[in-house]
mmCIF file of C-alpha atoms in Angstrom:
data_model
loop_
_atom_site.group_PDB
_atom_site.id
_atom_site.type_symbol
_atom_site.label_atom_id
_atom_site.label_comp_id
_atom_site.label_asym_id
_atom_site.label_seq_id
_atom_site.Cartn_x
_atom_site.Cartn_y
_atom_site.Cartn_z
ATOM 1 C CA MET A 1 65.978 35.484 -11.511
ATOM 2 C CA ARG A 2 65.178 34.652 -8.293
ATOM 3 C CA ARG A 3 62.236 36.699 -9.287
ATOM 4 C CA ASN A 4 61.318 34.394 -11.841
ATOM 5 C CA MET A 5 62.006 30.902 -10.395
ATOM 6 C CA LYS A 6 59.427 32.281 -7.526
ATOM 7 C CA ARG A 7 57.165 33.106 -10.066
ATOM 8 C CA LEU A 8 57.494 29.454 -11.736
ATOM 9 C CA THR A 9 57.324 27.766 -8.550
ATOM 10 C CA PHE A 10 54.149 29.841 -7.632
ATOM 11 C CA ARG A 11 52.382 28.876 -10.876
ATOM 12 C CA ALA A 12 53.588 24.898 -10.430
ATOM 13 C CA ILE A 13 51.765 25.443 -6.370
ATOM 14 C CA CYS A 14 48.518 26.726 -8.466
ATOM 15 C CA ASP A 15 48.312 24.361 -11.397
ATOM 16 C CA VAL A 16 49.054 21.221 -8.941
ATOM 17 C CA SER A 17 46.411 22.665 -6.299
ATOM 18 C CA ARG A 18 43.767 23.215 -9.206
ATOM 19 C CA LEU A 19 44.328 19.313 -10.551
ATOM 20 C CA VAL A 20 43.445 18.176 -6.864
ATOM 21 C CA ILE A 21 40.859 19.991 -6.465
ATOM 22 C CA LEU A 22 39.465 19.445 -9.410
ATOM 23 C CA SER A 23 40.280 15.908 -8.376
ATOM 24 C CA LEU A 24 38.432 16.058 -5.498
ATOM 25 C CA VAL A 25 35.182 17.922 -7.692
ATOM 26 C CA LEU A 26 35.579 15.131 -9.660
ATOM 27 C CA ALA A 27 35.773 12.206 -7.156
ATOM 28 C CA ALA A 28 32.468 13.822 -4.934
ATOM 29 C CA TYR A 29 30.644 14.274 -8.319
ATOM 30 C CA SER A 30 31.126 10.308 -8.643
ATOM 31 C CA THR A 31 30.151 9.513 -5.337
ATOM 32 C CA SER A 32 26.742 11.877 -5.398
ATOM 33 C CA THR A 33 26.449 10.516 -8.864
ATOM 34 C CA ALA A 34 26.378 6.937 -7.155
ATOM 35 C CA PHE A 35 24.259 7.780 -4.427
ATOM 36 C CA ALA A 36 21.956 9.317 -6.651
ATOM 37 C CA GLN A 37 21.262 6.051 -9.170
ATOM 38 C CA LYS A 38 21.017 3.608 -5.514
ATOM 39 C CA GLN A 39 18.462 6.230 -4.279
ATOM 40 C CA ALA A 40 17.065 6.298 -7.381
ATOM 41 C CA ALA A 41 16.973 2.316 -7.578
ATOM 42 C CA LYS A 42 15.142 2.691 -3.958
ATOM 43 C CA GLY A 43 12.264 4.844 -5.140
ATOM 44 C CA THR A 44 9.773 2.336 -5.634
ATOM 45 C CA ASP A 45 10.749 0.635 -2.645
ATOM 46 C CA SER A 46 10.124 4.429 -0.876
ATOM 47 C CA ASP A 47 7.189 5.162 -2.143
ATOM 48 C CA ARG A 48 5.551 1.651 -0.814
ATOM 49 C CA ARG A 49 6.459 3.143 2.364
ATOM 50 C CA VAL A 50 4.710 6.141 2.633
ATOM 51 C CA GLY A 51 1.998 6.345 5.014
ATOM 52 C CA LEU A 52 -1.806 5.022 4.403
ATOM 53 C CA VAL A 53 -4.745 7.125 5.968
ATOM 54 C CA MET A 54 -6.993 4.471 8.188
ATOM 55 C CA ALA A 55 -10.222 6.365 9.306
ATOM 56 C CA ILE A 56 -12.296 5.064 12.293
ATOM 57 C CA ASN A 57 -16.824 5.814 12.568
ATOM 58 C CA GLU A 58 -18.177 4.304 15.488
ATOM 59 C CA GLY A 59 -21.509 6.041 14.224
ATOM 60 C CA ALA A 60 -23.583 9.417 15.915
ATOM 61 C CA ALA A 61 -24.188 7.718 19.083
ATOM 62 C CA GLY A 62 -21.933 8.239 21.965
ATOM 63 C CA ASN A 63 -19.765 10.687 24.109
ATOM 64 C CA LEU A 64 -16.489 10.314 22.669
ATOM 65 C CA THR A 65 -14.682 12.852 20.479
ATOM 66 C CA ALA A 66 -12.715 12.646 17.513
ATOM 67 C CA THR A 67 -9.636 12.906 19.986
ATOM 68 C CA ASP A 68 -10.463 9.887 22.740
ATOM 69 C CA VAL A 69 -11.615 8.079 19.226
ATOM 70 C CA VAL A 70 -8.342 8.280 18.035
ATOM 71 C CA PHE A 71 -6.966 7.715 21.376
ATOM 72 C CA ARG A 72 -8.716 4.257 22.132
ATOM 73 C CA TYR A 73 -7.714 3.029 18.690
ATOM 74 C CA GLU A 74 -3.939 3.701 19.622
ATOM 75 C CA THR A 75 -2.604 0.669 20.217
ATOM 76 C CA PHE A 76 -4.663 -1.273 17.117
ATOM 77 C CA LYS A 77 -2.874 0.712 15.133
ATOM 78 C CA PRO A 78 0.493 -0.658 15.256
ATOM 79 C CA VAL A 79 -1.032 -4.405 14.544
ATOM 80 C CA VAL A 80 -1.809 -2.733 11.256
ATOM 81 C CA GLU A 81 1.110 -0.915 10.594
ATOM 82 C CA LYS A 82 3.040 -4.434 11.118
ATOM 83 C CA ALA A 83 0.839 -6.455 8.876
ATOM 84 C CA LEU A 84 1.012 -3.699 5.961
ATOM 85 C CA GLY A 85 4.951 -3.311 6.501
ATOM 86 C CA ILE A 86 3.777 1.017 6.085
ATOM 87 C CA PRO A 87 2.808 3.824 8.542
ATOM 88 C CA ILE A 88 -0.456 4.500 9.308
ATOM 89 C CA THR A 89 -2.267 7.372 10.198
ATOM 90 C CA LEU A 90 -5.165 7.690 12.134
ATOM 91 C CA VAL A 91 -8.576 9.689 11.558
ATOM 92 C CA ALA A 92 -12.248 9.774 13.175
ATOM 93 C CA VAL A 93 -14.490 10.654 11.621
ATOM 94 C CA ARG A 94 -18.375 11.091 12.901
ATOM 95 C CA ASP A 95 -20.560 12.334 10.298
ATOM 96 C CA SER A 96 -21.851 9.768 7.550
ATOM 97 C CA LYS A 97 -22.389 12.302 4.648
ATOM 98 C CA GLU A 98 -18.704 13.153 5.413
ATOM 99 C CA LEU A 99 -17.428 9.681 5.553
ATOM 100 C CA ARG A 100 -19.461 8.920 1.991
ATOM 101 C CA ARG A 101 -17.889 11.914 0.433
ATOM 102 C CA SER A 102 -13.642 10.623 1.441
ATOM 103 C CA LEU A 103 -15.074 7.253 0.288
ATOM 104 C CA ALA A 104 -16.377 8.223 -3.261
ATOM 105 C CA THR A 105 -13.046 10.483 -3.697
ATOM 106 C CA GLY A 106 -10.696 7.766 -2.354
ATOM 107 C CA SER A 107 -9.399 9.899 0.728
ATOM 108 C CA PHE A 108 -9.047 6.717 2.958
ATOM 109 C CA ALA A 109 -7.051 3.848 2.645
ATOM 110 C CA LEU A 110 -8.708 1.863 5.091
ATOM 111 C CA VAL A 111 -12.104 2.472 7.077
ATOM 112 C CA LEU A 112 -13.467 0.548 9.858
ATOM 113 C CA SER A 113 -16.788 1.603 10.684
ATOM 114 C CA ARG A 114 -19.852 0.229 13.341
ATOM 115 C CA PRO A 115 -22.634 1.105 10.930
ATOM 116 C CA ALA A 116 -22.019 -0.866 7.951
ATOM 117 C CA ASP A 117 -24.007 0.053 5.563
ATOM 118 C CA VAL A 118 -21.927 3.064 4.279
ATOM 119 C CA LEU A 119 -18.797 0.717 3.992
ATOM 120 C CA ALA A 120 -20.985 -1.514 1.786
ATOM 121 C CA GLU A 121 -21.988 1.218 -0.333
ATOM 122 C CA ALA A 122 -17.903 1.884 -1.200
ATOM 123 C CA VAL A 123 -17.406 -1.792 -1.589
ATOM 124 C CA LYS A 124 -20.915 -1.771 -4.575
ATOM 125 C CA ASP A 125 -19.992 1.655 -6.366
ATOM 126 C CA HIS A 126 -16.139 2.788 -5.740
ATOM 127 C CA GLY A 127 -14.082 -0.905 -5.538
ATOM 128 C CA TYR A 128 -13.062 -1.083 -1.761
ATOM 129 C CA GLN A 129 -13.179 -4.815 -0.757
ATOM 130 C CA ALA A 130 -14.037 -6.170 3.073
ATOM 131 C CA VAL A 131 -10.970 -7.110 4.715
ATOM 132 C CA VAL A 132 -12.637 -8.337 8.483
ATOM 133 C CA SER A 133 -15.579 -7.572 10.628
ATOM 134 C CA SER A 134 -16.364 -8.136 13.840
ATOM 135 C CA THR A 135 -17.435 -11.715 15.249
ATOM 136 C CA GLU A 136 -20.111 -10.529 17.666
ATOM 137 C CA PRO A 137 -23.287 -11.151 15.984
ATOM 138 C CA ALA A 138 -25.505 -8.465 14.695
ATOM 139 C CA HIS A 139 -29.431 -7.675 14.617
ATOM 140 C CA ALA A 140 -32.123 -4.485 14.797
ATOM 141 C CA ILE A 141 -34.265 -5.233 16.874
ATOM 142 C CA PHE A 142 -37.587 -4.344 17.726
ATOM 143 C CA ILE A 143 -37.833 -3.710 21.536
ATOM 144 C CA VAL A 144 -40.924 -3.529 23.692
ATOM 145 C CA ARG A 145 -41.817 -3.374 27.773
ATOM 146 C CA LYS A 146 -42.505 -6.925 29.671
ATOM 147 C CA ASP A 147 -46.013 -5.918 29.807
ATOM 148 C CA SER A 148 -46.561 -4.604 26.208
ATOM 149 C CA PRO A 149 -49.310 -6.665 24.482
ATOM 150 C CA LEU A 150 -47.446 -6.483 21.113
ATOM 151 C CA THR A 151 -46.102 -9.976 20.025
ATOM 152 C CA LYS A 152 -44.692 -9.455 16.377
ATOM 153 C CA ILE A 153 -43.592 -7.002 13.684
ATOM 154 C CA THR A 154 -46.975 -6.612 12.237
ATOM 155 C CA ASP A 155 -48.372 -5.505 15.604
ATOM 156 C CA ILE A 156 -46.275 -2.390 15.382
ATOM 157 C CA LYS A 157 -48.809 -0.473 12.719
ATOM 158 C CA GLY A 158 -50.515 2.553 14.098
ATOM 159 C CA LYS A 159 -47.953 2.353 17.205
ATOM 160 C CA SER A 160 -45.742 4.977 18.472
ATOM 161 C CA ILE A 161 -41.995 3.996 17.510
ATOM 162 C CA VAL A 162 -38.370 5.490 18.862
ATOM 163 C CA THR A 163 -36.071 4.148 16.146
ATOM 164 C CA PRO A 164 -32.142 5.639 15.594
ATOM 165 C CA ASP A 165 -31.750 8.477 13.644
ATOM 166 C CA ARG A 166 -33.488 8.651 10.174
ATOM 167 C CA TYR A 167 -31.028 7.055 7.796
ATOM 168 C CA ALA A 168 -28.849 5.599 10.238
ATOM 169 C CA TYR A 169 -27.809 1.608 9.835
ATOM 170 C CA MET A 170 -30.535 0.965 12.525
ATOM 171 C CA TRP A 171 -33.054 2.980 11.170
ATOM 172 C CA ARG A 172 -32.451 1.535 7.225
ATOM 173 C CA ILE A 173 -32.808 -1.992 8.560
ATOM 174 C CA ALA A 174 -35.675 -1.284 10.723
ATOM 175 C CA ASN A 175 -37.528 0.346 7.416
ATOM 176 C CA ALA A 176 -36.463 -2.658 5.650
ATOM 177 C CA MET A 177 -38.245 -5.388 8.308
ATOM 178 C CA MET A 178 -40.996 -3.403 7.853
ATOM 179 C CA ARG A 179 -41.166 -2.440 3.852
ATOM 180 C CA ASP A 180 -41.097 -6.443 3.742
ATOM 181 C CA SER A 181 -43.928 -6.802 6.391
ATOM 182 C CA LYS A 182 -46.371 -4.307 4.358
ATOM 183 C CA ILE A 183 -45.299 -1.703 6.951
ATOM 184 C CA SER A 184 -44.558 2.146 5.736
ATOM 185 C CA ILE A 185 -42.248 3.793 8.215
ATOM 186 C CA ALA A 186 -42.889 6.905 6.699
ATOM 187 C CA ASN A 187 -46.505 6.305 7.481
ATOM 188 C CA GLU A 188 -46.154 5.386 11.265
ATOM 189 C CA GLN A 189 -45.347 7.520 14.402
ATOM 190 C CA VAL A 190 -42.089 7.258 14.168
ATOM 191 C CA ARG A 191 -39.494 9.585 16.480
ATOM 192 C CA THR A 192 -35.826 8.933 16.357
ATOM 193 C CA MET A 193 -33.103 10.043 18.803
ATOM 194 C CA SER A 194 -28.905 9.823 18.193
ATOM 195 C CA ASP A 195 -28.188 7.818 21.366
ATOM 196 C CA GLN A 196 -29.522 4.499 21.402
ATOM 197 C CA ALA A 197 -29.299 4.768 25.873
ATOM 198 C CA ALA A 198 -31.638 7.397 25.568
ATOM 199 C CA ILE A 199 -33.937 4.914 23.596
ATOM 200 C CA GLY A 200 -33.822 2.254 25.897
ATOM 201 C CA TRP A 201 -34.409 4.982 29.003
ATOM 202 C CA SER A 202 -37.758 6.145 26.918
ATOM 203 C CA MET A 203 -38.922 2.795 26.271
ATOM 204 C CA GLU A 204 -38.630 2.006 30.052
ATOM 205 C CA SER A 205 -40.343 4.939 30.634
ATOM 206 C CA GLY A 206 -43.451 4.256 28.818
ATOM 207 C CA PHE A 207 -42.984 7.407 25.772
ATOM 208 C CA PHE A 208 -43.336 5.028 22.860
ATOM 209 C CA ASP A 209 -44.871 1.886 22.483
ATOM 210 C CA VAL A 210 -42.000 0.105 20.089
ATOM 211 C CA GLY A 211 -38.093 0.734 19.730
ATOM 212 C CA VAL A 212 -35.660 -0.200 17.466
ATOM 213 C CA VAL A 213 -31.943 -0.435 18.635
ATOM 214 C CA ALA A 214 -28.800 -2.270 17.888
ATOM 215 C CA SER A 215 -28.164 -5.429 19.470
ATOM 216 C CA TYR A 216 -24.589 -5.070 20.010
ATOM 217 C CA SER A 217 -25.419 -1.805 21.810
ATOM 218 C CA GLY A 218 -25.138 -1.506 25.809
ATOM 219 C CA VAL A 219 -29.938 -1.507 25.276
ATOM 220 C CA GLY A 220 -29.487 -4.293 23.133
ATOM 221 C CA ARG A 221 -27.078 -6.841 25.360
ATOM 222 C CA SER A 222 -29.413 -5.916 28.253
ATOM 223 C CA TRP A 223 -33.068 -5.836 27.344
ATOM 224 C CA GLU A 224 -33.801 -9.090 27.561
ATOM 225 C CA LYS A 225 -32.035 -9.437 30.565
ATOM 226 C CA ASN A 226 -33.702 -6.876 32.448
ATOM 227 C CA GLY A 227 -37.262 -8.234 31.456
ATOM 228 C CA GLY A 228 -38.163 -6.844 28.274
ATOM 229 C CA ARG A 229 -39.301 -8.248 25.256
ATOM 230 C CA VAL A 230 -37.796 -9.002 21.765
ATOM 231 C CA ILE A 231 -40.642 -9.146 19.247
ATOM 232 C CA ALA A 232 -39.266 -8.567 16.117
ATOM 233 C CA ARG A 233 -35.223 -9.423 15.140
ATOM 234 C CA SER A 234 -33.672 -8.789 11.772
ATOM 235 C CA PRO A 235 -31.840 -11.360 9.876
ATOM 236 C CA GLU A 236 -27.947 -10.996 10.899
ATOM 237 C CA VAL A 237 -25.929 -7.849 9.463
ATOM 238 C CA PRO A 238 -22.829 -7.223 9.141
ATOM 239 C CA ASN A 239 -20.831 -5.492 12.099
ATOM 240 C CA THR A 240 -18.066 -3.091 12.099
ATOM 241 C CA PRO A 241 -16.165 -4.125 9.003
ATOM 242 C CA LEU A 242 -12.957 -3.310 7.898
ATOM 243 C CA ILE A 243 -12.707 -2.134 4.088
ATOM 244 C CA ALA A 244 -9.601 -1.395 2.012
ATOM 245 C CA SER A 245 -9.473 0.682 -0.959
ATOM 246 C CA PRO A 246 -7.592 -0.059 -4.833
ATOM 247 C CA LYS A 247 -4.787 1.846 -2.951
ATOM 248 C CA VAL A 248 -3.931 -1.233 -0.485
ATOM 249 C CA SER A 249 -2.663 -4.583 -2.652
ATOM 250 C CA SER A 250 -5.050 -7.434 -2.511
ATOM 251 C CA ALA A 251 -1.472 -9.226 -0.825
ATOM 252 C CA GLN A 252 -1.462 -6.357 1.567
ATOM 253 C CA VAL A 253 -5.448 -7.385 2.528
ATOM 254 C CA GLN A 254 -4.441 -10.732 2.987
ATOM 255 C CA LYS A 255 -1.797 -10.225 5.492
ATOM 256 C CA LEU A 256 -3.858 -7.606 7.064
ATOM 257 C CA ARG A 257 -7.092 -9.856 7.118
ATOM 258 C CA THR A 258 -4.605 -12.667 8.479
ATOM 259 C CA ALA A 259 -3.151 -10.660 11.585
ATOM 260 C CA LEU A 260 -6.802 -9.611 12.493
ATOM 261 C CA VAL A 261 -8.626 -12.581 12.307
ATOM 262 C CA SER A 262 -5.586 -14.057 14.708
ATOM 263 C CA LEU A 263 -5.728 -11.179 16.600
ATOM 264 C CA ASP A 264 -7.204 -12.877 19.762
ATOM 265 C CA SER A 265 -4.985 -15.427 20.102
ATOM 266 C CA THR A 266 -1.563 -13.321 19.743
ATOM 267 C CA GLN A 267 -0.382 -12.069 23.004
ATOM 268 C CA GLY A 268 -1.773 -8.513 23.694
ATOM 269 C CA GLY A 269 -4.357 -9.228 21.301
ATOM 270 C CA PRO A 270 -7.337 -9.767 23.688
ATOM 271 C CA ALA A 271 -6.384 -6.234 25.336
ATOM 272 C CA ILE A 272 -6.222 -4.693 22.438
ATOM 273 C CA LEU A 273 -9.508 -6.030 21.330
ATOM 274 C CA LYS A 274 -11.388 -4.720 24.797
ATOM 275 C CA THR A 275 -10.103 -1.571 24.484
ATOM 276 C CA ILE A 276 -11.705 -0.854 20.900
ATOM 277 C CA GLY A 277 -14.931 -2.757 21.910
ATOM 278 C CA ILE A 278 -14.941 -5.389 19.831
ATOM 279 C CA THR A 279 -14.849 -9.199 20.451
ATOM 280 C CA GLY A 280 -12.737 -10.449 17.368
ATOM 281 C CA PHE A 281 -12.694 -10.509 13.888
ATOM 282 C CA LYS A 282 -13.572 -13.013 11.201
ATOM 283 C CA GLU A 283 -12.807 -12.826 7.297
ATOM 284 C CA ALA A 284 -15.236 -10.530 5.576
ATOM 285 C CA SER A 285 -16.944 -10.688 2.259
ATOM 286 C CA SER A 286 -17.453 -7.854 -0.457
ATOM 287 C CA THR A 287 -20.094 -10.036 -1.694
ATOM 288 C CA SER A 288 -22.233 -9.833 2.070
ATOM 289 C CA LEU A 289 -21.739 -6.084 2.030
ATOM 290 C CA VAL A 290 -23.558 -5.798 -1.246
ATOM 291 C CA ASP A 291 -25.741 -8.100 -0.383
ATOM 292 C CA LEU A 292 -26.589 -5.698 2.043
ATOM 293 C CA ILE A 293 -27.210 -2.650 0.192
ATOM 294 C CA ALA A 294 -29.370 -4.684 -2.274
ATOM 295 C CA TRP A 295 -31.794 -5.846 0.848
ATOM 296 C CA LEU A 296 -31.690 -2.280 2.483
ATOM 297 C CA GLY A 297 -32.224 -0.132 -0.688
ATOM 298 C CA ASP A 298 -30.727 2.446 -2.421
ATOM 299 C CA LEU A 299 -30.198 5.718 0.033
ATOM 300 C CA GLU A 300 -31.133 8.154 -2.572
ATOM 301 C CA SER A 301 -34.095 6.195 -3.796
ATOM 302 C CA SER A 302 -35.338 5.621 -0.045
ATOM 303 C CA LYS A 303 -35.229 9.532 0.363
ATOM 304 C CA SER A 304 -37.465 10.662 -2.797
ATOM 305 C CA GLN A 305 -40.155 7.561 -1.046
ATOM 306 C CA GLN A 306 -40.025 9.050 1.832
ATOM 307 C CA ALA A 307 -40.422 12.675 1.102
ATOM 308 C CA GLY A 308 -43.360 10.989 -1.338
ATOM 309 C CA MET A 309 -44.915 9.773 0.827
ATOM 310 C CA VAL A 310 -44.784 12.579 3.810
ATOM 311 C CA GLN A 311 -45.818 14.782 0.640
ATOM 312 C CA GLY A 312 -48.820 12.504 0.265
ATOM 313 C CA LYS A 313 -50.240 12.335 3.578
#
């Protein structure tokens, strides 16, 4: 009898335990389901907070490595992140061909570049939009020594000319200026150099009759101050534009534009701008970038024309 009572008691305890465990499982399931539903509801917000990639291109000149460039923009990065409300990953891209490929495939959500032509092509062909550009005026300038007899661009025909790398931003502007003056760059004595400082040194040393540099380069800023002359100056061209891909909404673009345009008047802003070598930002127009490409001419057509002229010599 006692054994039967013990068995019944044991069974009752087991039944109660099962009920308790089942209740706990159901409670845990309900809690986890509710949590999952909340997370699902937040899914869209989580998607919005996925980081974007911002590329920096400072041209081929200079001695900064990709790591140096990224570190240089570390104080600028939080300004962009705060404006967009999302994390940003910085990458440095020095090669213009690589930059063009990445822009064509949409690898970067944001791109800031001193040479503006590659970005202008992305605006024209791949749906990017202009955000801001540097407030510093930008021109390609044709420089000569103080004692040079040359006084205008048409005088350079038949002279020795040194320019930045072929198809670089300043080279393309020089090509357009010469074309407009009925001078073919392919038919002239043109040498190219990657470093504009080297162009300045070569001109000072008398190795060439004419040099082409950016007005915002070290040489461009100091040439006339040091006694040299400028015989031709391009129309003002876009300087260090920032463009955004279709991944960035119009509302985000406007917030970023507002933050950057006012950066020079915010606490710590001037120091950030000085670190990245920019005087300040102004609102940029996508139309002005498209107009730039129209004036410069299609790069591939330019390459074909150059090849044809060289073969025809």
